[in-house]
mmCIF file of C-alpha atoms in Angstrom:
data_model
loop_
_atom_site.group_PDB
_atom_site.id
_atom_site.type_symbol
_atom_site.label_atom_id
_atom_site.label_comp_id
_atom_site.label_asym_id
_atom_site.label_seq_id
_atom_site.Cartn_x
_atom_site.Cartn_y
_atom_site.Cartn_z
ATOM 1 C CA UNK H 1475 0.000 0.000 0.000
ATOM 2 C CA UNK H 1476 1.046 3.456 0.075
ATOM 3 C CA UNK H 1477 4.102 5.297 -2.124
ATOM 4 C CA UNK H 1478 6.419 2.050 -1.218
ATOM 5 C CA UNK H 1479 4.400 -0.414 -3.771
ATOM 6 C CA UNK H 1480 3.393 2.219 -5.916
ATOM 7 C CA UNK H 1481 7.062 3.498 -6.501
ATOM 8 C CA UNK H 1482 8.351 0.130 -6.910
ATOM 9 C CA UNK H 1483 5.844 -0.832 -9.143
ATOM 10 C CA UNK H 1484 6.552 2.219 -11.460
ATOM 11 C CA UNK H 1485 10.142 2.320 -11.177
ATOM 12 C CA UNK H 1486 11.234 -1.338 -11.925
ATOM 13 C CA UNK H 1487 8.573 -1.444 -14.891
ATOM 14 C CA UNK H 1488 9.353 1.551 -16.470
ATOM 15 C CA UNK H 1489 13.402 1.930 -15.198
ATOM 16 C CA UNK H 1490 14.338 -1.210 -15.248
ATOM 17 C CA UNK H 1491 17.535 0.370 -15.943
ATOM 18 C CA UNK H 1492 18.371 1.576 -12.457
ATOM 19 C CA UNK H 1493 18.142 -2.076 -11.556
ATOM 20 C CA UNK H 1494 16.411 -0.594 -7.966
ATOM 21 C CA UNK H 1495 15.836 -3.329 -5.007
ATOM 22 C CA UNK H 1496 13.715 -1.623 -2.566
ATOM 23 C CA UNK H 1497 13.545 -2.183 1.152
ATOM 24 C CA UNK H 1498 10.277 -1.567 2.888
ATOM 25 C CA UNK H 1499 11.230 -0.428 6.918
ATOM 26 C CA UNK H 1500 7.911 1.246 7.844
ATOM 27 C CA UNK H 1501 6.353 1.017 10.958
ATOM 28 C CA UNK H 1502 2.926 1.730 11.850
ATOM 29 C CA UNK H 1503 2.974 3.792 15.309
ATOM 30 C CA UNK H 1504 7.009 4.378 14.799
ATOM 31 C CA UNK H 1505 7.912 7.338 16.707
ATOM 32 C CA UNK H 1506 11.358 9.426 16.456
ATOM 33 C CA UNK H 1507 11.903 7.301 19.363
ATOM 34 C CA UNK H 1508 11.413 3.829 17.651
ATOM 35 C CA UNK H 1509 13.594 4.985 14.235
ATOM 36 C CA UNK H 1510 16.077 6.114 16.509
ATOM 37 C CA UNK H 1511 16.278 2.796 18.356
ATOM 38 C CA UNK H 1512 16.172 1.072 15.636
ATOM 39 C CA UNK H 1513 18.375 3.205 13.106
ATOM 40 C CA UNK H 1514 21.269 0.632 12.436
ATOM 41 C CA UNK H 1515 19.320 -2.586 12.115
ATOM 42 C CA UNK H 1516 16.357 -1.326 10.182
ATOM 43 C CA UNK H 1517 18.650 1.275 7.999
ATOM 44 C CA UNK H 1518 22.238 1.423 8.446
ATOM 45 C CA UNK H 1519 23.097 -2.289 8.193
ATOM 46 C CA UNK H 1520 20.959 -2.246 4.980
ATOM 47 C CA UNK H 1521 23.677 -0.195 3.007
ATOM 48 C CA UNK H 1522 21.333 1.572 0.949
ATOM 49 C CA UNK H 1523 21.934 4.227 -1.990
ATOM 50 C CA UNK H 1524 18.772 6.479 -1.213
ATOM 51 C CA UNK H 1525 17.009 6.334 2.294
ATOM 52 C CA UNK H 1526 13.351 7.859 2.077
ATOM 53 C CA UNK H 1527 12.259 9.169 5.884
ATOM 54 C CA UNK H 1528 8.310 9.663 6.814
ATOM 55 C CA UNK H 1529 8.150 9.959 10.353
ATOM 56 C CA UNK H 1530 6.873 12.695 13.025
ATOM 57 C CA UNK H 1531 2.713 12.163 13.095
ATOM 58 C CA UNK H 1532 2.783 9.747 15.971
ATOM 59 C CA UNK H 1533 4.892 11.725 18.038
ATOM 60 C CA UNK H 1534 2.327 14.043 18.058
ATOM 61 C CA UNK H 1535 -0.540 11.550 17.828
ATOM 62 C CA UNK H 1536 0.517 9.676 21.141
ATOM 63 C CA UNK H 1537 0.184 12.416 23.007
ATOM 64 C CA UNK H 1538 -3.478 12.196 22.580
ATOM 65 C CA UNK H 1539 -4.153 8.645 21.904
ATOM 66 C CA UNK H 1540 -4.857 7.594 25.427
ATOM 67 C CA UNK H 1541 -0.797 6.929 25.327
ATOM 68 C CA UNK H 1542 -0.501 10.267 26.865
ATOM 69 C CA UNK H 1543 3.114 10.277 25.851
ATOM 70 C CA UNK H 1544 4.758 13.994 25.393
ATOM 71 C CA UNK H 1545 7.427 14.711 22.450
ATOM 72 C CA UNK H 1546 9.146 18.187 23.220
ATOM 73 C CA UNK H 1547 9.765 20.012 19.679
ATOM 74 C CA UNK H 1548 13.392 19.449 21.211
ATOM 75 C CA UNK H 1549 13.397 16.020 21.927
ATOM 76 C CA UNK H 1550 11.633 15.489 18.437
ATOM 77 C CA UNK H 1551 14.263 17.381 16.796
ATOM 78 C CA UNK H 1552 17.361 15.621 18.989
ATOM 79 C CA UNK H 1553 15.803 11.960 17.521
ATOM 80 C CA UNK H 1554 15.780 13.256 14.262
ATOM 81 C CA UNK H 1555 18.641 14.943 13.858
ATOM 82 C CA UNK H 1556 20.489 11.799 15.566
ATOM 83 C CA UNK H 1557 18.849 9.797 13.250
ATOM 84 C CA UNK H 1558 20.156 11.781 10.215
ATOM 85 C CA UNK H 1559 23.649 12.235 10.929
ATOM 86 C CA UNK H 1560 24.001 8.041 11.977
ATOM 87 C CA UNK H 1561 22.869 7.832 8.573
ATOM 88 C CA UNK H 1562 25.752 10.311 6.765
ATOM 89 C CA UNK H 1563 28.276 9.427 9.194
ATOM 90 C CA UNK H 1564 27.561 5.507 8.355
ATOM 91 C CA UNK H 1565 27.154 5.977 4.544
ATOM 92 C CA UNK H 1566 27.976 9.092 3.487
ATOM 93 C CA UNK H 1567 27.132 8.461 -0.276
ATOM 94 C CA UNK H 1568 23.791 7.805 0.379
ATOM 95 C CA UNK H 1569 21.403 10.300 -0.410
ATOM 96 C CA UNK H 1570 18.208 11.110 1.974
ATOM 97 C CA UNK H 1571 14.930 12.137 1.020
ATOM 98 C CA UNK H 1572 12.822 13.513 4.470
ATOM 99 C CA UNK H 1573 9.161 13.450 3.951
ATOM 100 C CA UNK H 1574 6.954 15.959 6.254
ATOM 101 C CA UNK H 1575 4.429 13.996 8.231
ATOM 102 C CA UNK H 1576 0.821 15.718 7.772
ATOM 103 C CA UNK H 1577 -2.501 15.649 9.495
ATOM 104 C CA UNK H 1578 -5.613 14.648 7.798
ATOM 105 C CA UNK H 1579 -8.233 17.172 7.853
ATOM 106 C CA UNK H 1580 -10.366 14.901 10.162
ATOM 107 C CA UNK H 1581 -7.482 14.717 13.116
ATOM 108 C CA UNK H 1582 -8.548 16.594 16.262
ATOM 109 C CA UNK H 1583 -6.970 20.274 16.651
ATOM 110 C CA UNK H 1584 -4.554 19.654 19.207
ATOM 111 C CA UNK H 1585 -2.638 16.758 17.378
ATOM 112 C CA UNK H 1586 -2.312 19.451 14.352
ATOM 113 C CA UNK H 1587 -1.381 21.956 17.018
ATOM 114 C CA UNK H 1588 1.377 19.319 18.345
ATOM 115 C CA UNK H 1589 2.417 18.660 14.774
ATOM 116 C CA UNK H 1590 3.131 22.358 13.562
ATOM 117 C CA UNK H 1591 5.706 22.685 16.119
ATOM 118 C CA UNK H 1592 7.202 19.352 14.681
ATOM 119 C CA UNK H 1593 7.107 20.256 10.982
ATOM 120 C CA UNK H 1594 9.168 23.322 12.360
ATOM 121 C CA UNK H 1595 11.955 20.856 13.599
ATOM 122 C CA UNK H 1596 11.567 18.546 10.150
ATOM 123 C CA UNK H 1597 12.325 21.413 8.361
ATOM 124 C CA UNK H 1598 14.964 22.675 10.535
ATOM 125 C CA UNK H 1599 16.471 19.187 10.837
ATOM 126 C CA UNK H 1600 16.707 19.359 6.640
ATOM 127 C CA UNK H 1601 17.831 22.209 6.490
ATOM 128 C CA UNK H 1602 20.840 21.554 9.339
ATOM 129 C CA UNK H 1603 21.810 18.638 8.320
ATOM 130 C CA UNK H 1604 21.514 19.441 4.510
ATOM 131 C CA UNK H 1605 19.293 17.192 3.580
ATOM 132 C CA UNK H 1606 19.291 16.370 -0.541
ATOM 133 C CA UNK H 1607 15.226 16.578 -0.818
ATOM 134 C CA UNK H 1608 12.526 17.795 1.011
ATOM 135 C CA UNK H 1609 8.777 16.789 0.102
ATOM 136 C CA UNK H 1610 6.395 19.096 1.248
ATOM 137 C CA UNK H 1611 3.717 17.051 2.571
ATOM 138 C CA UNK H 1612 1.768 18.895 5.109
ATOM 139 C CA UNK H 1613 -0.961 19.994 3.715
ATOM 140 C CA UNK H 1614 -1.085 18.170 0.130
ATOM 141 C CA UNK H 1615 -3.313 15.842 1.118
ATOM 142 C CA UNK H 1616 -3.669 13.472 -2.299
ATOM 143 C CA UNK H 1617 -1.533 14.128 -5.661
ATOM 144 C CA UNK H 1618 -3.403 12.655 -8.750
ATOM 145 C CA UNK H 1619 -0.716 14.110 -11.393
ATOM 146 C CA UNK H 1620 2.442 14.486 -11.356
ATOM 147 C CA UNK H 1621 3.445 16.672 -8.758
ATOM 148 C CA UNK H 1622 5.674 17.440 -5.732
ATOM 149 C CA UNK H 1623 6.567 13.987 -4.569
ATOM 150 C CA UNK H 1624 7.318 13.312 -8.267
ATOM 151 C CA UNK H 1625 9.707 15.737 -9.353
ATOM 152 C CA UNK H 1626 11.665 15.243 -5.989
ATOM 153 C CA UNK H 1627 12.098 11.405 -6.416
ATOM 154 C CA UNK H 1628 13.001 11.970 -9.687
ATOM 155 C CA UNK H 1629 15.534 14.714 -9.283
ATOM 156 C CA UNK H 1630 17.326 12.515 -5.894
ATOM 157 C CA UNK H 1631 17.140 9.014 -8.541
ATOM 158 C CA UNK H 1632 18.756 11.311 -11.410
ATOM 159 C CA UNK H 1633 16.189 10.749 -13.500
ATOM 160 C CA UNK H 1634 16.235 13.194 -16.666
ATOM 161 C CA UNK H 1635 13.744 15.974 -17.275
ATOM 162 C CA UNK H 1636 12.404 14.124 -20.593
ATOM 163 C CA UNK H 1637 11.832 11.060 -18.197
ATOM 164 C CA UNK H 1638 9.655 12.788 -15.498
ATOM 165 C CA UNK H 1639 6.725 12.866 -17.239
ATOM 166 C CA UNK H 1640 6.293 9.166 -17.193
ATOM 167 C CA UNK H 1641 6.868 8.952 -12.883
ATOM 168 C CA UNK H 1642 3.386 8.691 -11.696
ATOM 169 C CA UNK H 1643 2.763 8.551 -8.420
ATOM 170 C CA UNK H 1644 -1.219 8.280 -7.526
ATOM 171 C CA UNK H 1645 -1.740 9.007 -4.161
ATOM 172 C CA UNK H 1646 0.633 11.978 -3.019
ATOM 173 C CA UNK H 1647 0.365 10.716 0.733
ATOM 174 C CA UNK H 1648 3.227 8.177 0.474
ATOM 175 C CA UNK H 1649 1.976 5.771 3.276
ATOM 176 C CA UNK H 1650 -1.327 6.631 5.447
ATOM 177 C CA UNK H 1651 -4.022 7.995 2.896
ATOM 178 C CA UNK H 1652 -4.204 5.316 0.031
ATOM 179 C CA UNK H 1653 -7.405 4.915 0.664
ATOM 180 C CA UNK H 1654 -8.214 8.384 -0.895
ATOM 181 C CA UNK H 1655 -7.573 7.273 -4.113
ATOM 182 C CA UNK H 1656 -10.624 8.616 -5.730
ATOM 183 C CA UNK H 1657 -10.505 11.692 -5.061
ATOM 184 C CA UNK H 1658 -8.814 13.350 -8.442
ATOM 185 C CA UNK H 1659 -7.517 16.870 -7.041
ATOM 186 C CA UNK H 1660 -4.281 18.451 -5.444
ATOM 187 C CA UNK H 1661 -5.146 20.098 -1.902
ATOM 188 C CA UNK H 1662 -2.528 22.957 -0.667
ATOM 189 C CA UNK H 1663 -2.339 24.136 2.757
ATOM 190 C CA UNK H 1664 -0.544 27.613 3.361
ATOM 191 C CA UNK H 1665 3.184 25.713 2.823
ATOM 192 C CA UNK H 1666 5.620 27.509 3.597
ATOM 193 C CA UNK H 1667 8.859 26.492 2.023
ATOM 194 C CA UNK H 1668 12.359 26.485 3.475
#
């Protein structure tokens, strides 16, 4: 489900060329926390080329959950920032693409409350750490065309500009909102880039 099936799908049929092998390390309910734990065994010891990072909604969803467990913006950013620079001190040819966690528009305010002060850190951890790619998720709910999430994974594979057109990628939330498949527009949020 989710951008890791539909990128593999669309790379390895129409790139075969890259000769890709993808790696699937999602968790559902990983924290900062978790990654950070498990950094080496789940990432490092992998010795991949690209690492693709979605992580930061449960930090501020598990405050809230009944878990009632509090991530500081600091603490957040300390995780993710440790979790980064493991990653280029360990391989420091491969190439890291963060994406932003987002809320769905259905979340209860205080979770999207919690989470603005964390998409402050993801973007300060990119930008610190100088991150290759940022995807602006937060707020782009579904992509239908070819889009943000698009152009990003095919600038960070080196894909050429006549080849872009042909990445696809249908559902623009990369792991949590396949389900919204349907719907055929591109919703913005006031983004603000870095």
């Amino acid at each position: 489900f989710g951008y890791y099936v539909q990128t593999t799908g669309f790379i390895n049929a129409n790139h075969p060329e890259l000769d890709v092998k993808f790696c699937n390390r999602g968790h559902a309910g990983y924290s900062t926390k978790n990654l950070l734990e498990h950094v080496y065994d789940e990432c490092i010891d992998l010795n991949p080329n690209l690492v693709i990072i979605q992580i930061g909604v449960n930090d501020s969803i598990k405050r809230y959950n009944g878990d009632n467990i509090y991530v500081s913006p600091e603490e957040f950013k300390s995780n993710y920032m440790a979790v980064i620079s493991a990653i280029k001190t360990k391989l420091p040819d491969t190439k890291i693409i963060m994406m932003e966690p987002f809320c769905l528009p259905n979340e209860p305010r205080q979770i999207r409350e919690d989470l603005n002060e964390k998409l402050r850190m993801v973007r300060e951890v990119a930008r610190e750490a100088d991150v290759e790619t940022l995807i602006p998720l937060d707020g782009i709910i579904i992509v239908t065309t070819p889009g943000v999430v698009q152009s990003a994974l095919a600038k960070t594979l080196g894909l050429s500009p006549e080849n872009q057109h042909k990445m696809l990628i249908k559902t623009g939330s990369l792991t949590q909102i396949s389900y919204f498949e349907g719907w055929s527009s591109v919703i913005y949020s006031n983004y603000s880039p870095l």
